[in-house]
Amino acid sequence: TANCWRRFSARVGENASEYCSYRSSLAGRLAIALPSQSHQLTDTGEEAAMQWDNLPPVFYETAVYNVNIYLSDIESEPRVVHKLKEVSDLFTAISVGDNKWVLTAPLSFLNEPGIFELSYRYKPVGMAERTDTFAFRVVSPKLDTKDDYLHILNDINREYNEIVFQYLTKTVQSLDKGGRTDNDVIWLSIFRQVIDNYIKAVTYIVTRPHLRETKEVHYSHADRIKRWTPAMAQKYAQSENRGTLDRDYFRHEATINTCDTAENRFVKFSLERISRRLAKVFDHIRSHGNEITDSELNTLDEYAIKLRKLSQSPLLRRLKAEPLRTESLVLQKRTGYSQVYRYWIMLQKGIELFNGSTQIGTRPIWELYELWCFLKMRRMVAKILSLHFGNNDEIVENPMPMIEPFTDNSQEHTVYYRKNEDEIRLHYQHTYNRTSGDVHTATTDNRPDIVLTIRKPDGFELTYLFDAKYRVCDDNEFSKEDKDEINALRAADYPPSDAINQMHRYRDAIYYGNKVENVRLHSAKEIIGGYILFPGRGDDEAVRNRYFFKSIETVNIGAFPLLPDHNDPDNEGSLLFEHLTKILVGQSAYEQIRDSIPQHGLSYARPDDLVLVGYYETAMLPTILSRRLYYVRTGNERGSINLVPGCEKAKYLLLHNGQNRMLLPLDGNGPRYFNAQTLREMGFSPTGFHYLGFSLKSDTPITTVDIADLPGGRQHTTPYFASIKELQRPHTPTKE
């Protein structure tokens, strides 16, 4: 707890000791562990209070707490009640004496800072059952969970409306009711985002409804009854003895599954209300017909027809539309119903992201932080390049896939920037796998959070990976390196070592390569740099001296602190902004790869490096690669190699066959003499007598060099030497 407090107070500042409030439905006294008293349990001094304000936090999202509720004079077993089943199932009731119970559970709030309401239901001796609640704020040592957290929510909500909210959460946020969806334009905007999924959910309900078992009482003549109970059989005998069997009615019950449930009545209620609101908005839009296209009007009309048909479906036709009056697990959990309830809430009222009294759940903070980092980089890139959103000549993106970024794991979002002749792409949740085109992995899928790709006019591409890690380690399990970093950064946050190691694994796994003869070649490492984005501000100069920042200059893998600052938004991520400026506008492509240490199998060519250009027959390519040897004919015959000064130091072999070409590294030891017989024994098919053989350092092609088209004609099979610079120049076709 002391370590959590130190990190939290470093984040929040002087307000840390008055950050939290505590609330109880039962009047009493509150004692908490005060940092000013060495975290010893201390009475707050207030008698019979129900709310205690301006106190330091006790609960942190990074720790696990053993919670015990002691109850006496209780008639029966108490229980914890919470809308999240995970929470209520955690608690165990233990009898510790006559009418005495303890409710106990280990509670973790990992990635869910906010207000936690602990409600418990019990029956005092001789009294009615009751439910009481104790509420407290769970804080994060990584960010200000009031102002900075709301800053994240606002940033996301400004771009992608309503996706930050979630019904079943462990903690909630206290926000203001905004009533923004009372505005027809905003309501229609939300309607267009959710209506397809809403209709899909209602259609699912109509075909797979929730039914309730019930009994119906009927009075029928004996010949109409198929099943008889013993009591009914006795009445039958009495009626038969009286001779009134043809006139008597017998009472009998039938068990049926009825669709007349509160949940189905709510579904019809939502359909009718949405249809009514849409009709109102539709009439308003039609009055401005000159400002809207016919296709838009037709689309809205089609939605109205679909809603009307669903309302008149066999399931809902005879039901009375009623709003939901009590909580329902069916609406919370069941497929179709939970989606209808969610979209109804989104359409019914808006929420303003400011501190207030309305309590609403939000998504786990690691999801929000990941998306916020993407949005922050999205704006940073535009600012650095002096480009503007809304101008399709400068920036192109389709925001629709971002409506539900956490429920569709296959979705991807890309922003395209155009500056001069450069094309910059910023990807969110981009997947690399064995079939993902030229840039791929050789084994399993890899999905970094953010990918920045810079394509130069000559086709040269630079790719950088960013992984947003809102990592919260167990405060009792820090490594020695982590503890040293915490102390050096004066209790500020730091990137966990394993997160940085993940970037090394990403860079090792992702290759660039084309298909040659229908074989996927893992030609070269594609990634120039990989970086962790982690929640920390710290002093820029102090961060520059840390290993995770210095490593960016040496191996182009490291970490940048990035966290919202509601007091100074323009200064958020200053070190990241500085680095993005450097790679986007400050360095040439060659300068960037020169400063990056090449990985195993990756070579960066210099303009004056000498290349042996040689033709190959398709059938011989596997032998060339497996033997790692390419031979050229010597002598004065047609097709022989013309040796040039320095050819013994040639660094590369450029193989081509008229359609495909690949650049391979030579071992640099110069050529060796081979006769025809030796080459035949190795699997080759020489037609002459004397040859020079050049050994390959690797059979992995290099793709960091963009080779221009080679000259054609009858001489294109003759080997020759050229520099990298010459091969990158445009060629004039040879006239034969």
GROMACS .gro file of C-alpha atoms in nm, residues 21-186:
model
  166
   21SER     CA    1  -1.510   1.003  -0.058
   22TYR     CA    2  -1.668   0.709   0.121
   23ARG     CA    3  -2.041   0.645   0.155
   24SER     CA    4  -2.257   0.406   0.356
   25SER     CA    5  -2.633   0.349   0.377
   26LEU     CA    6  -2.585   0.272   0.748
   27ALA     CA    7  -2.481   0.547   0.986
   28GLY     CA    8  -2.157   0.475   1.170
   29ARG     CA    9  -1.790   0.554   1.215
   30LEU     CA   10  -1.518   0.512   0.954
   31ALA     CA   11  -1.156   0.412   1.018
   32ILE     CA   12  -0.906   0.396   0.729
   33ALA     CA   13  -0.532   0.349   0.685
   34LEU     CA   14  -0.400   0.705   0.666
   35PRO     CA   15  -0.066   0.767   0.490
   36SER     CA   16   0.004   1.044   0.741
   37GLN     CA   17  -0.016   0.783   1.019
   38SER     CA   18   0.223   0.533   0.854
   39HIS     CA   19  -0.078   0.360   0.698
   40GLN     CA   20  -0.210   0.258   1.038
   41LEU     CA   21  -0.585   0.221   1.086
   42THR     CA   22  -0.709   0.558   1.210
   43ASP     CA   23  -1.056   0.674   1.312
   44THR     CA   24  -1.181   0.965   1.103
   45GLY     CA   25  -1.346   1.108   1.415
   46GLU     CA   26  -1.700   1.154   1.283
   47GLU     CA   27  -1.985   0.996   1.480
   48ALA     CA   28  -2.287   0.834   1.313
   49ALA     CA   29  -2.202   0.969   0.968
   50MET     CA   30  -2.311   0.827   0.634
   51GLN     CA   31  -2.061   1.005   0.407
   52TRP     CA   32  -1.696   1.094   0.457
   53ASP     CA   33  -1.531   1.335   0.210
   54ASN     CA   34  -1.180   1.465   0.136
   55LEU     CA   35  -0.991   1.156   0.247
   56PRO     CA   36  -0.697   0.968   0.090
   57PRO     CA   37  -0.755   0.646  -0.107
   58VAL     CA   38  -0.735   0.299   0.041
   59PHE     CA   39  -0.818   0.087  -0.265
   60TYR     CA   40  -0.589   0.070  -0.571
   61GLU     CA   41  -0.650  -0.115  -0.895
   62THR     CA   42  -0.304  -0.275  -0.877
   63ALA     CA   43  -0.364  -0.470  -0.557
   64VAL     CA   44  -0.582  -0.757  -0.436
   65TYR     CA   45  -0.784  -0.705  -0.117
   66ASN     CA   46  -0.927  -0.957   0.128
   67VAL     CA   47  -1.267  -0.806   0.208
   68ASN     CA   48  -1.456  -0.919   0.520
   69ILE     CA   49  -1.803  -0.804   0.627
   70TYR     CA   50  -1.889  -0.903   0.985
   71LEU     CA   51  -2.261  -0.923   1.068
   72SER     CA   52  -2.424  -1.009   1.402
   73ASP     CA   53  -2.783  -1.079   1.509
   74ILE     CA   54  -2.864  -1.223   1.167
   75GLU     CA   55  -3.137  -1.485   1.126
   76SER     CA   56  -3.017  -1.646   0.802
   77GLU     CA   57  -2.720  -1.657   0.568
   78PRO     CA   58  -2.640  -1.311   0.421
   79ARG     CA   59  -2.523  -1.256   0.063
   80VAL     CA   60  -2.357  -0.993  -0.153
   81VAL     CA   61  -2.564  -0.850  -0.439
   82HIS     CA   62  -2.406  -0.699  -0.751
   83LYS     CA   63  -2.516  -0.678  -1.114
   84LEU     CA   64  -2.190  -0.850  -1.212
   85LYS     CA   65  -2.219  -1.219  -1.128
   86GLU     CA   66  -1.843  -1.245  -1.100
   87VAL     CA   67  -1.851  -1.023  -0.791
   88SER     CA   68  -2.142  -1.186  -0.607
   89ASP     CA   69  -2.001  -1.535  -0.668
   90LEU     CA   70  -1.668  -1.438  -0.514
   91PHE     CA   71  -1.815  -1.389  -0.167
   92THR     CA   72  -1.851  -1.678   0.075
   93ALA     CA   73  -2.077  -1.663   0.382
   94ILE     CA   74  -1.922  -1.826   0.692
   95SER     CA   75  -2.107  -1.883   1.019
   96VAL     CA   76  -1.888  -1.778   1.313
   97GLY     CA   77  -2.136  -1.827   1.598
   98ASP     CA   78  -2.501  -1.799   1.690
   99ASN     CA   79  -2.660  -1.554   1.445
  100LYS     CA   80  -2.313  -1.431   1.347
  101TRP     CA   81  -2.178  -1.436   0.992
  102VAL     CA   82  -1.879  -1.319   0.792
  103LEU     CA   83  -1.895  -1.246   0.418
  104THR     CA   84  -1.544  -1.282   0.276
  105ALA     CA   85  -1.381  -1.261  -0.068
  106PRO     CA   86  -1.058  -1.161  -0.242
  107LEU     CA   87  -1.137  -0.853  -0.454
  108SER     CA   88  -0.928  -0.728  -0.745
  109PHE     CA   89  -1.008  -0.415  -0.946
  110LEU     CA   90  -0.747  -0.470  -1.217
  111ASN     CA   91  -0.792  -0.212  -1.496
  112GLU     CA   92  -1.124  -0.093  -1.349
  113PRO     CA   93  -1.072   0.223  -1.144
  114GLY     CA   94  -1.390   0.400  -1.043
  115ILE     CA   95  -1.657   0.383  -0.774
  116PHE     CA   96  -1.730   0.039  -0.631
  117GLU     CA   97  -2.058  -0.025  -0.453
  118LEU     CA   98  -2.049  -0.319  -0.214
  119SER     CA   99  -2.411  -0.414  -0.141
  120TYR     CA  100  -2.509  -0.696   0.092
  121ARG     CA  101  -2.852  -0.839   0.176
  122TYR     CA  102  -2.935  -0.983   0.518
  123LYS     CA  103  -3.223  -1.036   0.764
  124PRO     CA  104  -3.179  -0.900   1.116
  125VAL     CA  105  -3.338  -1.105   1.396
  126GLY     CA  106  -3.707  -1.024   1.420
  127MET     CA  107  -3.694  -0.770   1.137
  128ALA     CA  108  -3.756  -0.757   0.763
  129GLU     CA  109  -3.480  -0.836   0.515
  130ARG     CA  110  -3.279  -0.532   0.407
  131THR     CA  111  -2.995  -0.433   0.177
  132ASP     CA  112  -2.715  -0.196   0.271
  133THR     CA  113  -2.432  -0.052   0.067
  134PHE     CA  114  -2.081   0.074   0.130
  135ALA     CA  115  -1.927   0.267  -0.162
  136PHE     CA  116  -1.569   0.378  -0.217
  137ARG     CA  117  -1.343   0.498  -0.498
  138VAL     CA  118  -1.083   0.268  -0.650
  139VAL     CA  119  -0.789   0.472  -0.780
  140SER     CA  120  -0.500   0.400  -1.012
  141PRO     CA  121  -0.137   0.479  -0.935
  142LYS     CA  122  -0.092   0.532  -1.310
  143LEU     CA  123  -0.325   0.824  -1.377
  144ASP     CA  124  -0.561   1.076  -1.225
  145THR     CA  125  -0.883   0.872  -1.234
  146LYS     CA  126  -1.096   1.185  -1.213
  147ASP     CA  127  -0.968   1.453  -1.449
  148ASP     CA  128  -0.719   1.267  -1.670
  149TYR     CA  129  -0.947   0.965  -1.702
  150LEU     CA  130  -1.236   1.185  -1.810
  151HIS     CA  131  -0.998   1.351  -2.056
  152ILE     CA  132  -0.944   1.008  -2.217
  153LEU     CA  133  -1.320   0.942  -2.226
  154ASN     CA  134  -1.387   1.282  -2.383
  155ASP     CA  135  -1.119   1.236  -2.648
  156ILE     CA  136  -1.258   0.898  -2.750
  157ASN     CA  137  -1.621   1.004  -2.729
  158ARG     CA  138  -1.551   1.306  -2.947
  159GLU     CA  139  -1.446   1.074  -3.231
  160TYR     CA  140  -1.656   0.763  -3.170
  161ASN     CA  141  -1.976   0.839  -2.983
  162GLU     CA  142  -2.091   0.618  -2.693
  163ILE     CA  143  -1.846   0.328  -2.731
  164VAL     CA  144  -1.683   0.402  -2.395
  165PHE     CA  145  -1.989   0.285  -2.201
  166GLN     CA  146  -2.060  -0.066  -2.082
  167TYR     CA  147  -2.342  -0.202  -1.868
  168LEU     CA  148  -2.187  -0.490  -1.673
  169THR     CA  149  -1.882  -0.346  -1.499
  170LYS     CA  150  -1.733  -0.389  -1.157
  171THR     CA  151  -1.696  -0.016  -1.097
  172VAL     CA  152  -1.884   0.285  -1.232
  173GLN     CA  153  -1.806   0.647  -1.314
  174SER     CA  154  -2.003   0.941  -1.177
  175LEU     CA  155  -2.103   1.148  -1.480
  176ASP     CA  156  -2.356   1.415  -1.565
  177LYS     CA  157  -2.673   1.349  -1.757
  178GLY     CA  158  -2.634   1.549  -2.073
  179GLY     CA  159  -2.961   1.490  -2.254
  180ARG     CA  160  -2.768   1.537  -2.576
  181THR     CA  161  -2.980   1.289  -2.768
  182ASP     CA  162  -3.286   1.512  -2.720
  183ASN     CA  163  -3.145   1.691  -3.021
  184ASP     CA  164  -3.287   1.528  -3.335
  185VAL     CA  165  -2.964   1.558  -3.531
  186ILE     CA  166  -2.758   1.386  -3.260
   0.00000   0.00000   0.00000
